[in-house]
GROMACS .gro file of C-alpha atoms in nm:
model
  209
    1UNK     CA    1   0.000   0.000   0.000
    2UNK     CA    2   0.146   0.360  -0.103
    3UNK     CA    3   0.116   0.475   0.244
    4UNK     CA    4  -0.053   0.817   0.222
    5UNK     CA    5  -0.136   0.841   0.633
    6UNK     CA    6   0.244   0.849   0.658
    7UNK     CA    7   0.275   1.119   0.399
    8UNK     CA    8   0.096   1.321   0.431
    9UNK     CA    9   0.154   1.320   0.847
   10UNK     CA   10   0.506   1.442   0.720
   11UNK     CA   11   0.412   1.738   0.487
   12UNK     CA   12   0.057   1.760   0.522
   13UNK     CA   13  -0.209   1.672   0.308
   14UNK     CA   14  -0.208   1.680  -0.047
   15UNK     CA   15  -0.553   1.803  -0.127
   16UNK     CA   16  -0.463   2.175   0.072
   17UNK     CA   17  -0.155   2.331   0.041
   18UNK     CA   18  -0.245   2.523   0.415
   19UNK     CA   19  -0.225   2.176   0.539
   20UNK     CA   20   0.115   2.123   0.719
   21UNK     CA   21   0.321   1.824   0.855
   22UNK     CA   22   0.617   1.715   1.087
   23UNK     CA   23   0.842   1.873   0.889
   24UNK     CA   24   0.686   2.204   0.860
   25UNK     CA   25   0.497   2.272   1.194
   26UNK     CA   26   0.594   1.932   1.424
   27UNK     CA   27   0.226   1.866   1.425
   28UNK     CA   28   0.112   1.438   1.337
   29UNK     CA   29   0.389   1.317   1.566
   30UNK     CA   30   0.148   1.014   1.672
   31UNK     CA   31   0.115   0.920   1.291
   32UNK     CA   32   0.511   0.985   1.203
   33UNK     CA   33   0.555   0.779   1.510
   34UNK     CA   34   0.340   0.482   1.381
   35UNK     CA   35   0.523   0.511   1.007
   36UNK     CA   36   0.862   0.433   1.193
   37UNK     CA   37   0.688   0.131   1.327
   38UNK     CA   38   0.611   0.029   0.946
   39UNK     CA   39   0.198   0.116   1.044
   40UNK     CA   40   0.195  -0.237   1.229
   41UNK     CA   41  -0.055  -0.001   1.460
   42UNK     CA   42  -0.257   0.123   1.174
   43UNK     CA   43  -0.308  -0.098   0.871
   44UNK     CA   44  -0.044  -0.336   0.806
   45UNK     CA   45   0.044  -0.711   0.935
   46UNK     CA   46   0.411  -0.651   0.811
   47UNK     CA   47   0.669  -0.358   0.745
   48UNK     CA   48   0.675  -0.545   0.381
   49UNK     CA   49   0.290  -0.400   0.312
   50UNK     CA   50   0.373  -0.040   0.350
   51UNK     CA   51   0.538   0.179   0.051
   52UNK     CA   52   0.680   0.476   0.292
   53UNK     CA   53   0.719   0.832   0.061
   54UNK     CA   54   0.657   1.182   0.071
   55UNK     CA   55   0.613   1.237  -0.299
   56UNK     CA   56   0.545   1.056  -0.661
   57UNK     CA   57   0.456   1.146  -0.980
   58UNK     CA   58   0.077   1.285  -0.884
   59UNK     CA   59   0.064   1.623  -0.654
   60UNK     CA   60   0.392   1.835  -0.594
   61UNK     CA   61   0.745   1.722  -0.561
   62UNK     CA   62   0.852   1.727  -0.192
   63UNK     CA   63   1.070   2.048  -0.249
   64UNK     CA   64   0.738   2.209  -0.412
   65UNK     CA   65   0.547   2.121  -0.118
   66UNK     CA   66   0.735   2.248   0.055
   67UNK     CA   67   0.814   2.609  -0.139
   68UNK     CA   68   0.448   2.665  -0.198
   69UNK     CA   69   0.318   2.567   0.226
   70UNK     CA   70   0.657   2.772   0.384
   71UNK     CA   71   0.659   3.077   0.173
   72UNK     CA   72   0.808   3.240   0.510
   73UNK     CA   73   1.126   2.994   0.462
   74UNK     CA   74   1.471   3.057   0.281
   75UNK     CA   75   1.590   2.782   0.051
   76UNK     CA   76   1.843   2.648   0.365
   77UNK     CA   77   1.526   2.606   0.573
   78UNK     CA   78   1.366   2.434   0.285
   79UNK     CA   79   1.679   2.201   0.252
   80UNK     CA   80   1.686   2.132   0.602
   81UNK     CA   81   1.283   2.075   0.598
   82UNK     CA   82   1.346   1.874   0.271
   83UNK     CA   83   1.604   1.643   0.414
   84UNK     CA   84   1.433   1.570   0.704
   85UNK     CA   85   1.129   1.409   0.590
   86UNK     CA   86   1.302   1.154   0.382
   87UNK     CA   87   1.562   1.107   0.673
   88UNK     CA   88   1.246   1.010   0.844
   89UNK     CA   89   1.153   0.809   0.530
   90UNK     CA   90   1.448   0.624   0.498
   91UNK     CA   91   1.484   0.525   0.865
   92UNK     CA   92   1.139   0.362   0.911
   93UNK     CA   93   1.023   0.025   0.907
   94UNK     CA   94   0.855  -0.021   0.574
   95UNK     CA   95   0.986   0.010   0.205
   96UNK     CA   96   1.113   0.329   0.095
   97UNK     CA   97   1.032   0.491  -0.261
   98UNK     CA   98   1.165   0.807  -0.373
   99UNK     CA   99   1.021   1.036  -0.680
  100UNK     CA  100   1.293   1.042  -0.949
  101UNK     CA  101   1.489   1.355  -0.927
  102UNK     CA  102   1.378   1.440  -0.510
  103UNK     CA  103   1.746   1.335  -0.462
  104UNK     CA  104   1.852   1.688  -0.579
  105UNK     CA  105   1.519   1.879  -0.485
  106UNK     CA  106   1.321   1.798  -0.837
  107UNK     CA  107   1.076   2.076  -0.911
  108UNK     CA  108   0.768   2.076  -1.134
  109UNK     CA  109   0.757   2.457  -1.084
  110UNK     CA  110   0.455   2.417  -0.835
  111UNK     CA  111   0.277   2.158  -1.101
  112UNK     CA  112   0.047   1.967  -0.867
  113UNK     CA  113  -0.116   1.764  -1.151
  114UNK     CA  114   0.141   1.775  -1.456
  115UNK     CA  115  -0.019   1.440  -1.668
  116UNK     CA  116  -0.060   1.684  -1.963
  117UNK     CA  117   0.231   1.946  -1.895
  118UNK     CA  118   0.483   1.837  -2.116
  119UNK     CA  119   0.860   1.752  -2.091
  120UNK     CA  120   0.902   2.154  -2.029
  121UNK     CA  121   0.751   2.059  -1.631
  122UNK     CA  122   0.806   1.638  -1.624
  123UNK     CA  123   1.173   1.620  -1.758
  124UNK     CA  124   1.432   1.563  -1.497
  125UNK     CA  125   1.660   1.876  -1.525
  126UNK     CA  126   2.041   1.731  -1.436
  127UNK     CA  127   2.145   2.034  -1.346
  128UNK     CA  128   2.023   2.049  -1.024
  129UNK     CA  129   2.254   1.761  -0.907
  130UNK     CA  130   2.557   1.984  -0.928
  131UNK     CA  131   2.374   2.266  -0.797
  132UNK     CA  132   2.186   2.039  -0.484
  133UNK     CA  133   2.486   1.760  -0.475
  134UNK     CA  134   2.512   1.836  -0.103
  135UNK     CA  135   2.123   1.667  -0.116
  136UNK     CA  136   2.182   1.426  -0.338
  137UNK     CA  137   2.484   1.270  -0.079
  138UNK     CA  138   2.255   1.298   0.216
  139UNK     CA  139   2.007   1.093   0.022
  140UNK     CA  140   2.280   0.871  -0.111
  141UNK     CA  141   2.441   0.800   0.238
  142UNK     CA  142   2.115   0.744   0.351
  143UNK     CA  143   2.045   0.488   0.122
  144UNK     CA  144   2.419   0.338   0.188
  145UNK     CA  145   2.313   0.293   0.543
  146UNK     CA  146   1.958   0.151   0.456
  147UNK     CA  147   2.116  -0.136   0.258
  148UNK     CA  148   2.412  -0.185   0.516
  149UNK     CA  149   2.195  -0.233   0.861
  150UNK     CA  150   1.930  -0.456   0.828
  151UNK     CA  151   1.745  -0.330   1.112
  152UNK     CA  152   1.628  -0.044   0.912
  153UNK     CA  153   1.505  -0.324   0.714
  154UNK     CA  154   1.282  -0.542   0.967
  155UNK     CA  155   1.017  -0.827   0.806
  156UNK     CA  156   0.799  -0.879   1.101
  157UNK     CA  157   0.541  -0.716   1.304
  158UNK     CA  158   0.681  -0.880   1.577
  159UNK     CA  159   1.045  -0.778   1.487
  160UNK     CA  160   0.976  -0.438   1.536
  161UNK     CA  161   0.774  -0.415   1.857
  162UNK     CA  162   1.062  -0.636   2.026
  163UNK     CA  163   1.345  -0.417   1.890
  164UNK     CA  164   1.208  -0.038   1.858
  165UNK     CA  165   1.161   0.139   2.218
  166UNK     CA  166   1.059   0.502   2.176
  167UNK     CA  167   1.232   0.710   2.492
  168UNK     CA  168   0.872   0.752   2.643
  169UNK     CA  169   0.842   0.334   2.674
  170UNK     CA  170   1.176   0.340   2.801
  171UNK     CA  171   1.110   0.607   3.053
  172UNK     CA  172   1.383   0.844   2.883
  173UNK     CA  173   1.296   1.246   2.920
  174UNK     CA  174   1.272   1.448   2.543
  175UNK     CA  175   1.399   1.768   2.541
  176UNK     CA  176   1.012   1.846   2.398
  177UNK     CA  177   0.675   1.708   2.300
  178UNK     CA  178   0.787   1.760   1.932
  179UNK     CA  179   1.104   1.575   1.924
  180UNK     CA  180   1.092   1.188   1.810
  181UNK     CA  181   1.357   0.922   1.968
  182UNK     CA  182   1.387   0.595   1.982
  183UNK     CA  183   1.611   0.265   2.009
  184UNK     CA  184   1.647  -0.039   1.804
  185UNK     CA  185   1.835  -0.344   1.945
  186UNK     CA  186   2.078  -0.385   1.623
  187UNK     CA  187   2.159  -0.719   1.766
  188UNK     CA  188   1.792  -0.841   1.807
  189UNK     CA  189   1.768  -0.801   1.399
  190UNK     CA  190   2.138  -0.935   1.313
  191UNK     CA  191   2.271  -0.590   1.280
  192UNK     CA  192   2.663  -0.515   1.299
  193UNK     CA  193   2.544  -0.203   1.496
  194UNK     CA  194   2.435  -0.365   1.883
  195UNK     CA  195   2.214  -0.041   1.933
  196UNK     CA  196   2.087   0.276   1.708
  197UNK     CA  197   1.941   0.563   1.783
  198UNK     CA  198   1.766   0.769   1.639
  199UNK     CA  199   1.727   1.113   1.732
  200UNK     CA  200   1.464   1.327   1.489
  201UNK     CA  201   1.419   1.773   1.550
  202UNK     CA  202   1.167   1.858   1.410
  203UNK     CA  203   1.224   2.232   1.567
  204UNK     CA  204   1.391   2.563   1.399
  205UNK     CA  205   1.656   2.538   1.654
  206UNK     CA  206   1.866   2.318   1.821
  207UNK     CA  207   1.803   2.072   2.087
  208UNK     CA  208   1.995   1.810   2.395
  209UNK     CA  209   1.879   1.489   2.365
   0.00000   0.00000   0.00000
């Protein structure tokens, strides 16, 4: 299932561009929480039923959501914003798709429904790797950790609620009621790594975890 609770929890709905997400406003942390989990509390018997993404080919591109719903924002904040959700992405339980082109901020110039546009709006401009190649690492080292720690990659409901704690379960204080964190026993899922965390801000500023 293209899992659109977990997208649109991220960067808000796709039917009103006033709708915000995680990334933009830290609101839907219940719902970001439950995509980490792979939606094993939501829909799905299995991490293996859930296609995790924040854009495709229908509706904006990710960096076009998020231009057009943070007109406030500087293109650093966007980065940062833009980043962020598919770190989120690319860390849960679940299988990860990316839109061709998000890896160096693909734009359809604010095209929310370009089926008929032409190549002028749907071609992939290369450019914008050398331009955005700081982006396109991030997403590439993201994916190089994906593939090398397989408990990014769980297969079983049960799986994940043996090896994911989030701090609350474990009784660990969050700097906020924004902030995301939580443990995965690396050596419960065969990992190399015995423990990750992972520590997610969705705040303007910085915070102690």
């Amino acid at each position: 299932v293209f899992n659109d609770d977990f997208r649109d929890a991220i960067k808000g709905s796709v039917f009103d561009i006033k709708n915000l997400g995680y990334v933009q406003n830290q609101s839907n942390r219940e719902t970001v929480k439950k995509g980490i989990k792979g939606s094993i509390d939501l829909f799905t018997d299995s991490p293996l039923e859930t296609i995790n993404y924040v854009s495709c080919h229908d509706n904006h591109t990710l960096f076009d959501r998020l231009k057009l719903s943070m007109t406030d924002d500087d293109l650093k904040t966007i980065i940062k914003r833009d980043k962020l959700a598919q770190a989120i992405i690319l860390t849960s339980q679940g299988i990860p798709f990316i839109l061709s082109g998000e890896e160096f901020l693909r734009t359809k110039n604010g095209n929310d429904n370009s089926y008929n546009a032409g190549d002028e709006i749907n071609k992939i401009d290369w450019t914008r790797k050398k331009v955005f190649y700081d982006v396109f690492k991030y997403y590439k080292d993201l994916i190089d950790m994906r593939k090398n720690h397989p408990a990014f990659r769980m297969e079983t409901k049960n799986d994940i609620l043996k090896n994911i704690k989030f701090y609350e379960e474990l009784g660990i204080k969050l700097p906020d009621d924004k902030s995301i964190a939580y443990i995965i026993d690396g050596k419960g899922t065969g990992d190399s790594w015995n423990q990750i965390t992972v520590l997610i801000n969705p705040n303007t500023d910085s915070r102690i975890f």
